[in-house]
CSV table of C-alpha atoms in Angstrom, one decimal:
chain,number,residue,atom,x,y,z
A,650,MET,CA,-107.8,194.9,121.2
A,651,THR,CA,-107.9,197.7,118.0
A,652,ALA,CA,-106.1,199.8,116.2
A,653,ILE,CA,-107.9,202.7,117.7
A,654,ALA,CA,-105.0,202.9,120.3
A,655,THR,CA,-102.3,203.5,117.8
A,656,THR,CA,-104.3,206.3,116.3
A,657,LEU,CA,-105.8,208.1,119.2
A,658,ALA,CA,-104.5,207.8,122.7
A,659,ALA,CA,-108.2,208.4,124.5
A,660,ALA,CA,-110.3,205.7,122.5
A,661,ALA,CA,-110.9,201.9,123.0
A,662,ALA,CA,-112.4,199.6,121.0
A,663,CYS,CA,-113.1,195.6,120.2
A,664,GLY,CA,-111.2,192.3,120.5
A,665,SER,CA,-109.9,194.0,117.7
A,666,LYS,CA,-107.8,196.4,119.7
A,667,ASP,CA,-104.2,196.3,120.5
A,668,SER,CA,-104.8,197.7,123.3
A,669,GLU,CA,-107.5,199.4,125.4
A,670,THR,CA,-108.3,201.9,128.0
A,671,THR,CA,-110.1,198.7,129.8
A,672,SER,CA,-108.2,195.4,130.1
A,673,THR,CA,-109.4,192.7,128.0
A,674,PRO,CA,-110.9,189.1,129.8
A,675,ALA,CA,-108.8,187.1,127.2
A,676,THR,CA,-106.7,184.4,128.6
A,677,GLU,CA,-103.5,184.7,128.9
A,678,ALA,CA,-101.3,184.1,125.8
A,679,ALA,CA,-99.2,180.9,125.8
A,680,GLU,CA,-95.5,181.4,124.5
A,681,ALA,CA,-95.1,181.9,121.2
A,682,THR,CA,-92.6,181.3,118.7
A,683,ALA,CA,-90.6,184.2,119.1
A,684,GLU,CA,-90.4,187.2,121.3
A,685,SER,CA,-90.5,191.1,120.3
A,686,THR,CA,-87.6,193.0,120.7
A,687,ASP,CA,-87.1,197.0,121.1
A,688,GLU,CA,-85.4,196.6,117.3
A,689,GLN,CA,-87.2,196.5,114.4
A,690,VAL,CA,-88.9,192.9,114.0
A,691,VAL,CA,-88.0,191.0,110.7
A,692,ARG,CA,-89.2,187.8,109.7
A,693,ASP,CA,-88.2,184.3,111.0
A,694,ALA,CA,-86.1,183.2,108.2
A,695,ASN,CA,-86.4,179.6,109.3
A,696,ALA,CA,-89.9,179.1,108.7
A,697,ASP,CA,-91.8,178.7,105.4
A,698,LEU,CA,-95.0,180.5,106.6
A,699,VAL,CA,-94.3,183.1,109.2
A,700,ILE,CA,-97.6,185.0,110.6
A,701,TRP,CA,-97.5,188.2,112.7
A,702,THR,CA,-99.8,189.3,115.5
A,703,ASP,CA,-100.1,190.8,119.1
A,704,GLU,CA,-99.5,188.6,122.1
A,705,VAL,CA,-102.9,187.1,122.8
A,706,LYS,CA,-103.9,186.3,119.7
A,707,ALA,CA,-100.1,184.5,119.1
A,708,GLY,CA,-101.1,182.7,122.2
A,709,ALA,CA,-104.3,181.2,120.6
A,710,LEU,CA,-103.1,180.9,117.1
A,711,LYS,CA,-99.8,179.3,117.9
A,712,ASP,CA,-100.6,175.6,118.2
A,713,ILE,CA,-103.2,175.3,115.3
A,714,ALA,CA,-101.1,176.9,112.8
A,715,GLN,CA,-98.3,174.5,113.7
A,716,GLN,CA,-100.9,171.9,113.3
A,717,TRP,CA,-101.7,173.4,109.8
A,718,GLY,CA,-98.1,173.5,108.7
A,719,ASP,CA,-97.7,169.8,109.9
A,720,ASP,CA,-100.4,168.9,107.7
A,721,GLN,CA,-99.2,170.7,104.7
A,722,GLY,CA,-95.6,169.5,105.2
A,723,ILE,CA,-93.8,173.1,106.0
A,724,THR,CA,-92.9,174.9,108.9
A,725,VAL,CA,-94.9,177.6,110.3
A,726,ALA,CA,-93.7,180.5,112.9
A,727,VAL,CA,-96.3,182.7,114.8
A,728,GLN,CA,-94.3,185.9,115.9
A,729,ILE,CA,-95.3,188.2,118.6
A,730,VAL,CA,-95.1,192.0,117.7
A,731,ALA,CA,-95.9,193.4,121.0
A,732,ASP,CA,-95.3,197.0,120.2
A,733,ASP,CA,-96.8,198.7,117.2
A,734,LEU,CA,-97.7,195.9,115.2
A,735,GLN,CA,-98.8,198.2,112.3
A,736,GLY,CA,-96.0,200.1,112.1
A,737,ASN,CA,-93.3,197.6,112.4
A,738,PHE,CA,-95.6,195.5,109.9
A,739,ILE,CA,-95.5,198.5,107.3
A,740,ALA,CA,-91.7,198.8,107.5
A,741,ALA,CA,-90.5,195.5,107.2
A,742,ASN,CA,-92.9,194.4,104.5
A,743,GLN,CA,-90.9,197.4,102.6
A,744,ALA,CA,-88.0,196.4,103.6
A,745,GLY,CA,-88.5,192.9,102.0
A,746,ASN,CA,-88.5,191.1,105.4
A,747,GLY,CA,-92.2,191.2,106.8
A,748,PRO,CA,-94.5,188.5,107.3
A,749,ASP,CA,-96.6,186.5,105.0
A,750,VAL,CA,-99.7,186.8,107.2
A,751,ILE,CA,-100.6,189.3,109.7
A,752,VAL,CA,-103.6,188.9,112.3
A,753,ALA,CA,-105.0,192.3,113.1
A,754,ALA,CA,-108.0,194.8,113.3
A,755,HIS,CA,-109.7,195.5,110.4
A,756,ASP,CA,-109.8,199.1,110.7
A,757,TRP,CA,-106.2,199.2,109.3
A,758,ILE,CA,-107.1,198.0,106.1
A,759,GLY,CA,-107.3,201.9,104.6
A,760,ASN,CA,-103.7,202.3,105.9
A,761,LEU,CA,-102.6,199.0,104.8
A,762,VAL,CA,-103.8,199.1,101.4
A,763,GLN,CA,-102.6,202.7,100.8
A,764,ASN,CA,-98.8,201.1,101.8
A,765,GLY,CA,-99.3,198.4,99.6
A,766,SER,CA,-99.1,196.2,102.3
A,767,ILE,CA,-101.7,193.6,101.8
A,768,SER,CA,-103.6,191.8,99.1
A,769,PRO,CA,-107.3,191.0,98.2
A,770,VAL,CA,-108.6,187.7,99.3
A,771,THR,CA,-111.2,185.5,97.7
A,772,LEU,CA,-114.1,184.2,99.5
A,773,ASP,CA,-116.0,181.4,98.0
A,774,ALA,CA,-119.8,181.1,98.2
A,775,ALA,CA,-119.8,179.0,101.2
A,776,ALA,CA,-117.6,180.7,103.1
A,777,GLU,CA,-119.4,183.9,102.0
A,778,ALA,CA,-122.7,182.4,103.4
A,779,ASN,CA,-121.1,181.4,106.7
A,780,TYR,CA,-119.8,184.9,108.0
A,781,SER,CA,-121.8,187.3,109.4
A,782,GLN,CA,-122.7,190.6,107.2
A,783,VAL,CA,-120.9,192.8,109.2
A,784,ALA,CA,-117.7,190.7,109.4
A,785,LEU,CA,-117.7,190.8,105.2
A,786,ASP,CA,-118.5,194.7,105.3
A,787,ALA,CA,-115.6,195.2,107.7
A,788,VAL,CA,-113.2,193.6,105.5
A,789,THR,CA,-114.7,195.0,102.3
A,790,TYR,CA,-112.5,198.1,101.0
A,791,ASP,CA,-112.6,199.4,97.2
A,792,GLY,CA,-115.2,196.8,96.7
A,793,GLN,CA,-112.8,193.7,97.6
A,794,TYR,CA,-112.2,191.6,100.2
A,795,TYR,CA,-108.8,192.3,102.0
A,796,GLY,CA,-109.2,189.9,105.2
A,797,VAL,CA,-110.6,186.9,106.2
A,798,PRO,CA,-112.4,187.4,109.3
A,799,TYR,CA,-112.6,185.4,112.6
A,800,CYS,CA,-113.9,187.2,115.3
A,801,VAL,CA,-116.0,190.4,116.2
A,802,GLU,CA,-116.4,193.0,119.3
A,803,THR,CA,-118.9,195.4,119.9
A,804,LEU,CA,-120.9,196.8,122.8
A,805,GLY,CA,-123.9,195.8,125.0
A,806,LEU,CA,-125.6,196.8,128.0
A,807,PHE,CA,-124.8,194.8,131.1
A,808,VAL,CA,-127.6,195.1,133.7
A,809,ASN,CA,-127.3,194.4,137.5
A,810,LYS,CA,-130.3,192.6,138.3
A,811,ALA,CA,-129.7,192.9,142.0
A,812,LEU,CA,-130.4,196.6,141.6
A,813,THR,CA,-133.1,196.4,139.0
A,814,ASP,CA,-135.5,194.4,137.5
A,815,VAL,CA,-135.7,196.6,134.2
A,816,THR,CA,-133.2,194.4,132.0
A,817,GLU,CA,-134.1,195.3,128.6
A,818,PRO,CA,-134.8,198.8,128.9
A,819,ALA,CA,-136.4,200.0,125.3
A,820,THR,CA,-134.9,203.8,125.7
A,821,ILE,CA,-132.2,205.7,127.3
A,822,GLU,CA,-135.0,207.4,129.3
A,823,GLU,CA,-136.2,204.5,130.7
A,824,LEU,CA,-133.0,203.4,131.5
A,825,VAL,CA,-132.2,206.4,133.5
A,826,GLU,CA,-135.5,206.5,135.1
A,827,ALA,CA,-135.0,202.5,136.5
A,828,GLY,CA,-131.3,203.3,137.4
A,829,GLN,CA,-132.3,206.4,139.6
A,830,ALA,CA,-135.0,204.3,141.2
A,831,SER,CA,-132.3,201.3,141.7
A,832,GLY,CA,-130.4,203.8,144.2
A,833,ALA,CA,-127.1,202.8,142.9
A,834,ASP,CA,-124.1,205.2,143.0
A,835,VAL,CA,-123.7,205.1,139.1
A,836,VAL,CA,-126.8,204.8,136.8
A,837,LEU,CA,-125.1,204.1,134.0
A,838,SER,CA,-121.2,203.4,134.1
A,839,LEU,CA,-120.3,204.4,130.7
A,840,PRO,CA,-116.5,205.4,130.0
A,841,VAL,CA,-116.3,209.3,129.3
A,842,GLY,CA,-112.9,210.5,131.0
A,843,GLU,CA,-111.7,214.1,130.8
A,844,SER,CA,-110.3,213.4,127.3
A,845,GLY,CA,-113.0,211.9,126.0
A,846,ASP,CA,-114.1,208.2,124.7
A,847,ALA,CA,-115.4,208.2,121.1
A,848,TYR,CA,-115.6,204.8,120.9
A,849,HIS,CA,-117.9,203.9,124.0
A,850,MET,CA,-119.8,207.1,123.3
A,851,GLU,CA,-120.8,206.2,119.7
A,852,PRO,CA,-124.0,204.2,120.4
A,853,LEU,CA,-125.4,207.6,122.1
A,854,TYR,CA,-123.7,209.5,119.3
A,855,THR,CA,-125.5,207.7,116.3
A,856,SER,CA,-128.9,207.7,118.2
A,857,GLY,CA,-128.9,211.3,118.8
A,858,GLY,CA,-128.5,211.8,114.8
A,859,GLY,CA,-124.8,212.0,114.5
A,860,TYR,CA,-122.6,210.3,111.9
A,861,LEU,CA,-118.9,210.2,110.9
A,862,PHE,CA,-118.6,210.5,107.3
A,863,GLY,CA,-121.3,210.1,104.8
A,864,THR,CA,-121.5,207.4,101.6
A,865,LYS,CA,-121.0,207.4,98.3
A,866,ASP,CA,-123.3,206.0,95.5
A,867,ASP,CA,-121.8,203.0,95.9
A,868,GLY,CA,-122.1,202.7,99.6
A,869,SER,CA,-118.0,203.4,100.6
A,870,LEU,CA,-117.9,206.1,103.2
A,871,ASP,CA,-117.0,209.7,102.2
A,872,PRO,CA,-114.1,211.1,103.7
A,873,THR,CA,-115.1,214.9,102.1
A,874,ASP,CA,-118.4,214.6,104.0
A,875,VAL,CA,-117.5,214.7,107.9
A,876,GLY,CA,-120.5,214.4,110.1
A,877,VAL,CA,-118.9,215.6,113.1
A,878,GLY,CA,-120.5,219.4,113.3
A,879,ALA,CA,-123.1,218.8,111.1
A,880,GLU,CA,-127.3,219.0,112.6
A,881,GLY,CA,-127.2,215.5,113.4
A,882,SER,CA,-124.2,215.6,116.1
A,883,VAL,CA,-125.3,218.9,117.5
A,884,ALA,CA,-128.8,217.2,118.4
A,885,ALA,CA,-127.0,214.3,119.6
A,886,ALA,CA,-124.3,216.4,121.7
A,887,LYS,CA,-127.6,218.3,123.3
A,888,LYS,CA,-129.1,214.7,124.2
A,889,ILE,CA,-125.6,213.9,125.7
A,890,GLY,CA,-125.5,217.2,127.5
A,891,GLU,CA,-128.6,216.5,129.1
A,892,LEU,CA,-127.0,213.2,130.6
A,893,GLY,CA,-124.6,214.9,132.0
A,894,GLU,CA,-126.7,217.5,133.7
A,895,GLN,CA,-128.8,214.8,135.3
A,896,GLY,CA,-125.2,213.2,136.3
A,897,VAL,CA,-126.1,209.9,134.3
A,898,LEU,CA,-122.7,210.4,132.4
A,899,ALA,CA,-119.7,211.8,134.4
A,900,THR,CA,-116.1,212.1,132.9
A,901,SER,CA,-115.1,210.7,136.4
A,902,VAL,CA,-116.0,207.1,134.7
A,903,THR,CA,-113.0,206.4,132.8
A,904,GLY,CA,-112.2,203.0,130.8
A,905,ASP,CA,-109.8,202.2,133.8
A,906,ASN,CA,-112.8,202.2,136.4
A,907,ALA,CA,-115.9,201.8,134.5
A,908,ILE,CA,-116.1,197.9,134.4
A,909,SER,CA,-115.1,198.1,138.5
A,910,LEU,CA,-118.2,200.3,139.1
A,911,PHE,CA,-120.3,197.6,137.9
A,912,THR,CA,-118.3,194.7,139.3
A,913,GLU,CA,-118.6,196.2,142.9
A,914,GLY,CA,-122.0,196.7,142.6
A,915,LYS,CA,-122.1,200.4,142.4
A,916,ALA,CA,-123.7,200.8,139.0
A,917,ALA,CA,-126.9,199.7,137.8
A,918,TYR,CA,-126.1,199.4,134.3
A,919,LEU,CA,-122.7,198.9,132.0
A,920,ILE,CA,-122.1,199.8,128.7
A,921,SER,CA,-119.1,197.8,127.9
A,922,GLY,CA,-118.0,194.7,125.4
A,923,PRO,CA,-117.1,191.1,125.8
A,924,TRP,CA,-113.8,192.3,127.5
A,925,ALA,CA,-116.0,193.0,130.7
A,926,LEU,CA,-117.5,189.3,130.9
A,927,GLY,CA,-114.1,187.9,132.9
A,928,ASP,CA,-114.6,190.3,135.3
A,929,ILE,CA,-118.1,190.3,135.9
A,930,ASN,CA,-118.3,186.6,136.1
A,931,THR,CA,-115.4,186.4,138.7
A,932,ALA,CA,-117.5,189.1,140.7
A,933,GLY,CA,-120.3,186.7,140.7
A,934,ILE,CA,-122.8,189.8,139.8
A,935,ASP,CA,-126.5,188.3,138.7
A,936,PHE,CA,-126.4,190.2,135.3
A,937,GLU,CA,-128.5,190.4,132.2
A,938,LEU,CA,-126.9,191.5,128.7
A,939,SER,CA,-129.4,193.3,126.5
A,940,LYS,CA,-128.9,195.4,123.2
A,941,ILE,CA,-128.1,199.2,123.8
A,942,PRO,CA,-131.3,201.3,123.9
A,943,GLY,CA,-131.8,204.6,122.0
A,944,PHE,CA,-132.8,208.0,122.9
A,945,GLU,CA,-136.7,208.0,123.2
A,946,GLY,CA,-138.2,209.1,119.4
A,947,MET,CA,-134.7,209.4,117.8
A,948,ASP,CA,-132.8,206.7,116.1
A,949,ASP,CA,-131.1,203.0,117.3
A,950,ALA,CA,-128.2,203.3,119.2
A,951,ARG,CA,-125.4,202.0,117.0
A,952,PRO,CA,-122.1,201.1,118.3
A,953,PHE,CA,-118.9,200.4,116.5
A,954,ALA,CA,-118.3,196.7,115.5
A,955,GLY,CA,-114.4,195.8,115.3
A,956,VAL,CA,-113.3,192.7,113.6
A,957,ASN,CA,-110.0,190.7,113.7
A,958,ALA,CA,-109.3,189.1,110.9
A,959,PHE,CA,-106.2,187.4,108.6
A,960,TYR,CA,-104.6,189.3,105.8
A,961,VAL,CA,-102.4,188.1,103.2
A,962,ALA,CA,-99.1,190.3,103.3
A,963,GLY,CA,-96.0,190.7,100.9
A,964,GLY,CA,-93.7,188.1,102.7
A,965,ALA,CA,-91.9,185.8,100.7
A,966,ASN,CA,-94.4,182.9,100.5
A,967,LYS,CA,-97.4,184.4,99.4
A,968,ALA,CA,-98.6,181.1,98.0
A,969,PHE,CA,-98.6,179.5,101.4
A,970,ALA,CA,-100.6,182.3,102.8
A,971,GLU,CA,-103.1,182.5,100.4
A,972,THR,CA,-103.7,178.7,101.0
A,973,PHE,CA,-103.3,179.5,105.0
A,974,VAL,CA,-106.4,182.1,104.7
A,975,ALA,CA,-108.2,179.8,102.6
A,976,ASP,CA,-108.3,177.4,105.2
A,977,VAL,CA,-109.6,180.1,107.8
A,978,ALA,CA,-112.3,180.8,105.7
A,979,LYS,CA,-113.3,177.5,104.7
A,980,ASP,CA,-115.0,176.7,108.2
A,981,SER,CA,-114.7,177.3,111.7
A,982,SER,CA,-112.0,174.8,112.8
A,983,ILE,CA,-109.1,177.1,113.1
A,984,ALA,CA,-111.4,179.9,114.4
A,985,GLU,CA,-112.8,177.3,117.3
A,986,ALA,CA,-109.3,176.5,118.3
A,987,MET,CA,-108.5,179.7,118.9
A,988,TYR,CA,-111.6,180.5,120.7
A,989,ALA,CA,-110.7,177.9,123.2
A,990,ILE,CA,-107.9,179.6,124.3
A,991,ASN,CA,-108.9,183.2,123.4
A,992,PRO,CA,-112.8,183.7,123.7
A,993,LEU,CA,-113.9,186.3,121.5
A,994,PRO,CA,-117.4,186.9,119.7
A,995,PRO,CA,-117.3,184.7,116.5
A,996,VAL,CA,-118.5,185.7,113.0
A,997,GLN,CA,-119.2,182.5,111.4
A,998,GLN,CA,-122.7,181.0,112.0
A,999,ASP,CA,-121.4,177.3,112.0
A,1000,LEU,CA,-119.1,178.3,115.2
A,1001,ALA,CA,-121.9,180.4,116.8
A,1002,SER,CA,-124.6,177.6,116.5
A,1003,LYS,CA,-121.8,175.6,118.7
A,1004,LEU,CA,-121.4,178.0,121.0
A,1005,GLU,CA,-125.2,179.0,121.8
A,1006,SER,CA,-125.7,176.7,124.7
A,1007,SER,CA,-122.1,177.1,126.2
A,1008,ASP,CA,-121.8,180.9,125.8
A,1009,ALA,CA,-125.0,182.5,125.0
A,1010,ASN,CA,-123.7,185.8,125.8
A,1011,MET,CA,-120.4,185.9,123.4
A,1012,VAL,CA,-123.1,184.5,120.6
A,1013,LYS,CA,-125.1,187.9,121.9
A,1014,PHE,CA,-122.3,189.9,121.1
A,1015,MET,CA,-122.3,188.6,117.6
A,1016,ASP,CA,-126.1,189.3,117.1
A,1017,PHE,CA,-125.6,192.9,118.8
A,1018,ALA,CA,-122.7,193.5,115.9
A,1019,ALA,CA,-125.3,193.0,113.1
A,1020,ASN,CA,-127.1,196.3,114.3
A,1021,ALA,CA,-123.7,197.9,114.8
A,1022,ASP,CA,-121.2,200.1,112.3
A,1023,PRO,CA,-117.9,198.8,111.4
A,1024,MET,CA,-115.3,201.2,112.6
A,1025,PRO,CA,-114.3,203.3,109.7
A,1026,ALA,CA,-111.3,201.6,107.9
A,1027,ILE,CA,-110.4,204.7,106.0
A,1028,PRO,CA,-107.1,206.5,107.0
A,1029,GLU,CA,-109.3,209.9,107.6
A,1030,MET,CA,-110.8,208.0,110.5
A,1031,SER,CA,-107.5,209.0,112.5
A,1032,ALA,CA,-108.4,212.7,112.6
A,1033,ILE,CA,-112.1,212.0,114.4
A,1034,TRP,CA,-111.1,210.1,117.3
A,1035,GLY,CA,-109.5,213.1,119.5
A,1036,PRO,CA,-111.5,216.1,118.5
A,1037,LEU,CA,-115.0,214.3,118.9
A,1038,GLY,CA,-113.9,212.5,122.2
A,1039,MET,CA,-113.0,215.5,123.5
A,1040,ALA,CA,-115.8,217.5,122.5
A,1041,GLU,CA,-118.2,214.8,124.2
A,1042,ALA,CA,-116.5,214.9,127.3
A,1043,ASN,CA,-116.5,218.6,127.6
A,1044,ILE,CA,-120.2,218.7,126.5
A,1045,VAL,CA,-120.7,216.2,129.4
A,1046,GLY,CA,-118.9,218.5,131.7
A,1047,GLY,CA,-121.2,221.2,130.9
A,1048,ALA,CA,-119.7,222.8,127.6
A,1049,ASP,CA,-122.2,224.4,125.3
A,1050,PRO,CA,-123.2,221.5,123.1
A,1051,GLU,CA,-123.6,223.1,119.7
A,1052,SER,CA,-120.7,225.0,119.7
A,1053,THR,CA,-118.5,222.4,121.0
A,1054,MET,CA,-119.3,220.1,118.5
A,1055,THR,CA,-119.4,222.7,115.6
A,1056,SER,CA,-115.6,223.5,116.7
A,1057,ALA,CA,-115.0,219.8,116.7
A,1058,GLY,CA,-116.1,219.5,113.3
A,1059,ASP,CA,-114.2,222.6,112.5
A,1060,GLU,CA,-111.0,220.8,113.8
A,1061,ILE,CA,-111.5,217.8,111.7
A,1062,LYS,CA,-112.2,219.5,108.6
A,1063,SER,CA,-109.0,221.3,108.9
A,1064,THR,CA,-106.8,218.5,109.7
A,1065,LEU,CA,-108.3,216.7,106.6
A,1066,GLY,CA,-107.8,219.9,104.3
A,1067,LEU,CA,-111.5,220.3,103.9
């Protein structure tokens, strides 16, 4: 799942994460064409088209990519880069022995563009119309598409129907009231942790009025306008602090135990992503998946959306790479083949329609993503995760909301030289 793990030790994110504090329910990857080593990874010199990705995506992609290569009369190698995919890719690309395609999280785009590691891609009108808007927004950087999306992850609200019949609370306040009335040990299982978890806290932060970066006239993010420490973030901090005082949020709930508290029947509600579905289904919990509500009288709760995409890299065979990613975008056949091995919420309308009856909850996550914000792909985002997450954890633990959030904003601005 995403790059947050590489930019922030405490954060977690979506199918777009390389790794997350919560484990994903993805099917174990099949053996790929090459194993990673502790040494610098280099491209497979015997293949015409070389694709790099992590172990899970490699297992889902290997067979369909090789079939595509057979149809084209070329050889395709899907190489696993298990550790520091982004760093290995940038280094190999600069050394001239990198892959032709990389499959990774959209929030790497800013850094990859800055390092000259990926090229813009073209989507025809039919492909654009088939993609969800959030997927297109996620891979747009400086007004150009830099990736071809294939899946999205965001957060939703899991409700234990054995504990409460309030399955679609309209507000956080209604959720809290229902959760307390349920008698559950935990009203809301949401990862906070001692060091914070800004990814999972984002719906509450945005509902309270917080933002991360402002926007320029063209709609792109403005890294000089930092929202942490601003008035809206302080209002959000106060609401988060109230939930801490009520015991609804607790630093003892972490990425390691948030899902298990729900699967063990101890929590009435859980905020998590599609990676939780496997454990919840295995546990036999009778649950409902709903949209995360916002605070009463305040803004909508807007979680992050993380999109995984295919990128044209600077490898030796760019023409093959461009043809392959164009075929990924053409229809959902490649994404559907990957879904069969590693189910993740789709971003193509035709695939969502096919899954509606068999995997309704996966399609729900696609719908939730329509009201989510793509994780910022600008490099400056790396300065946000740690200070914001720690501030939120401290506020849940009882620290003064206003001064704590203001100090976090000052730290971020100092890091960014603002």
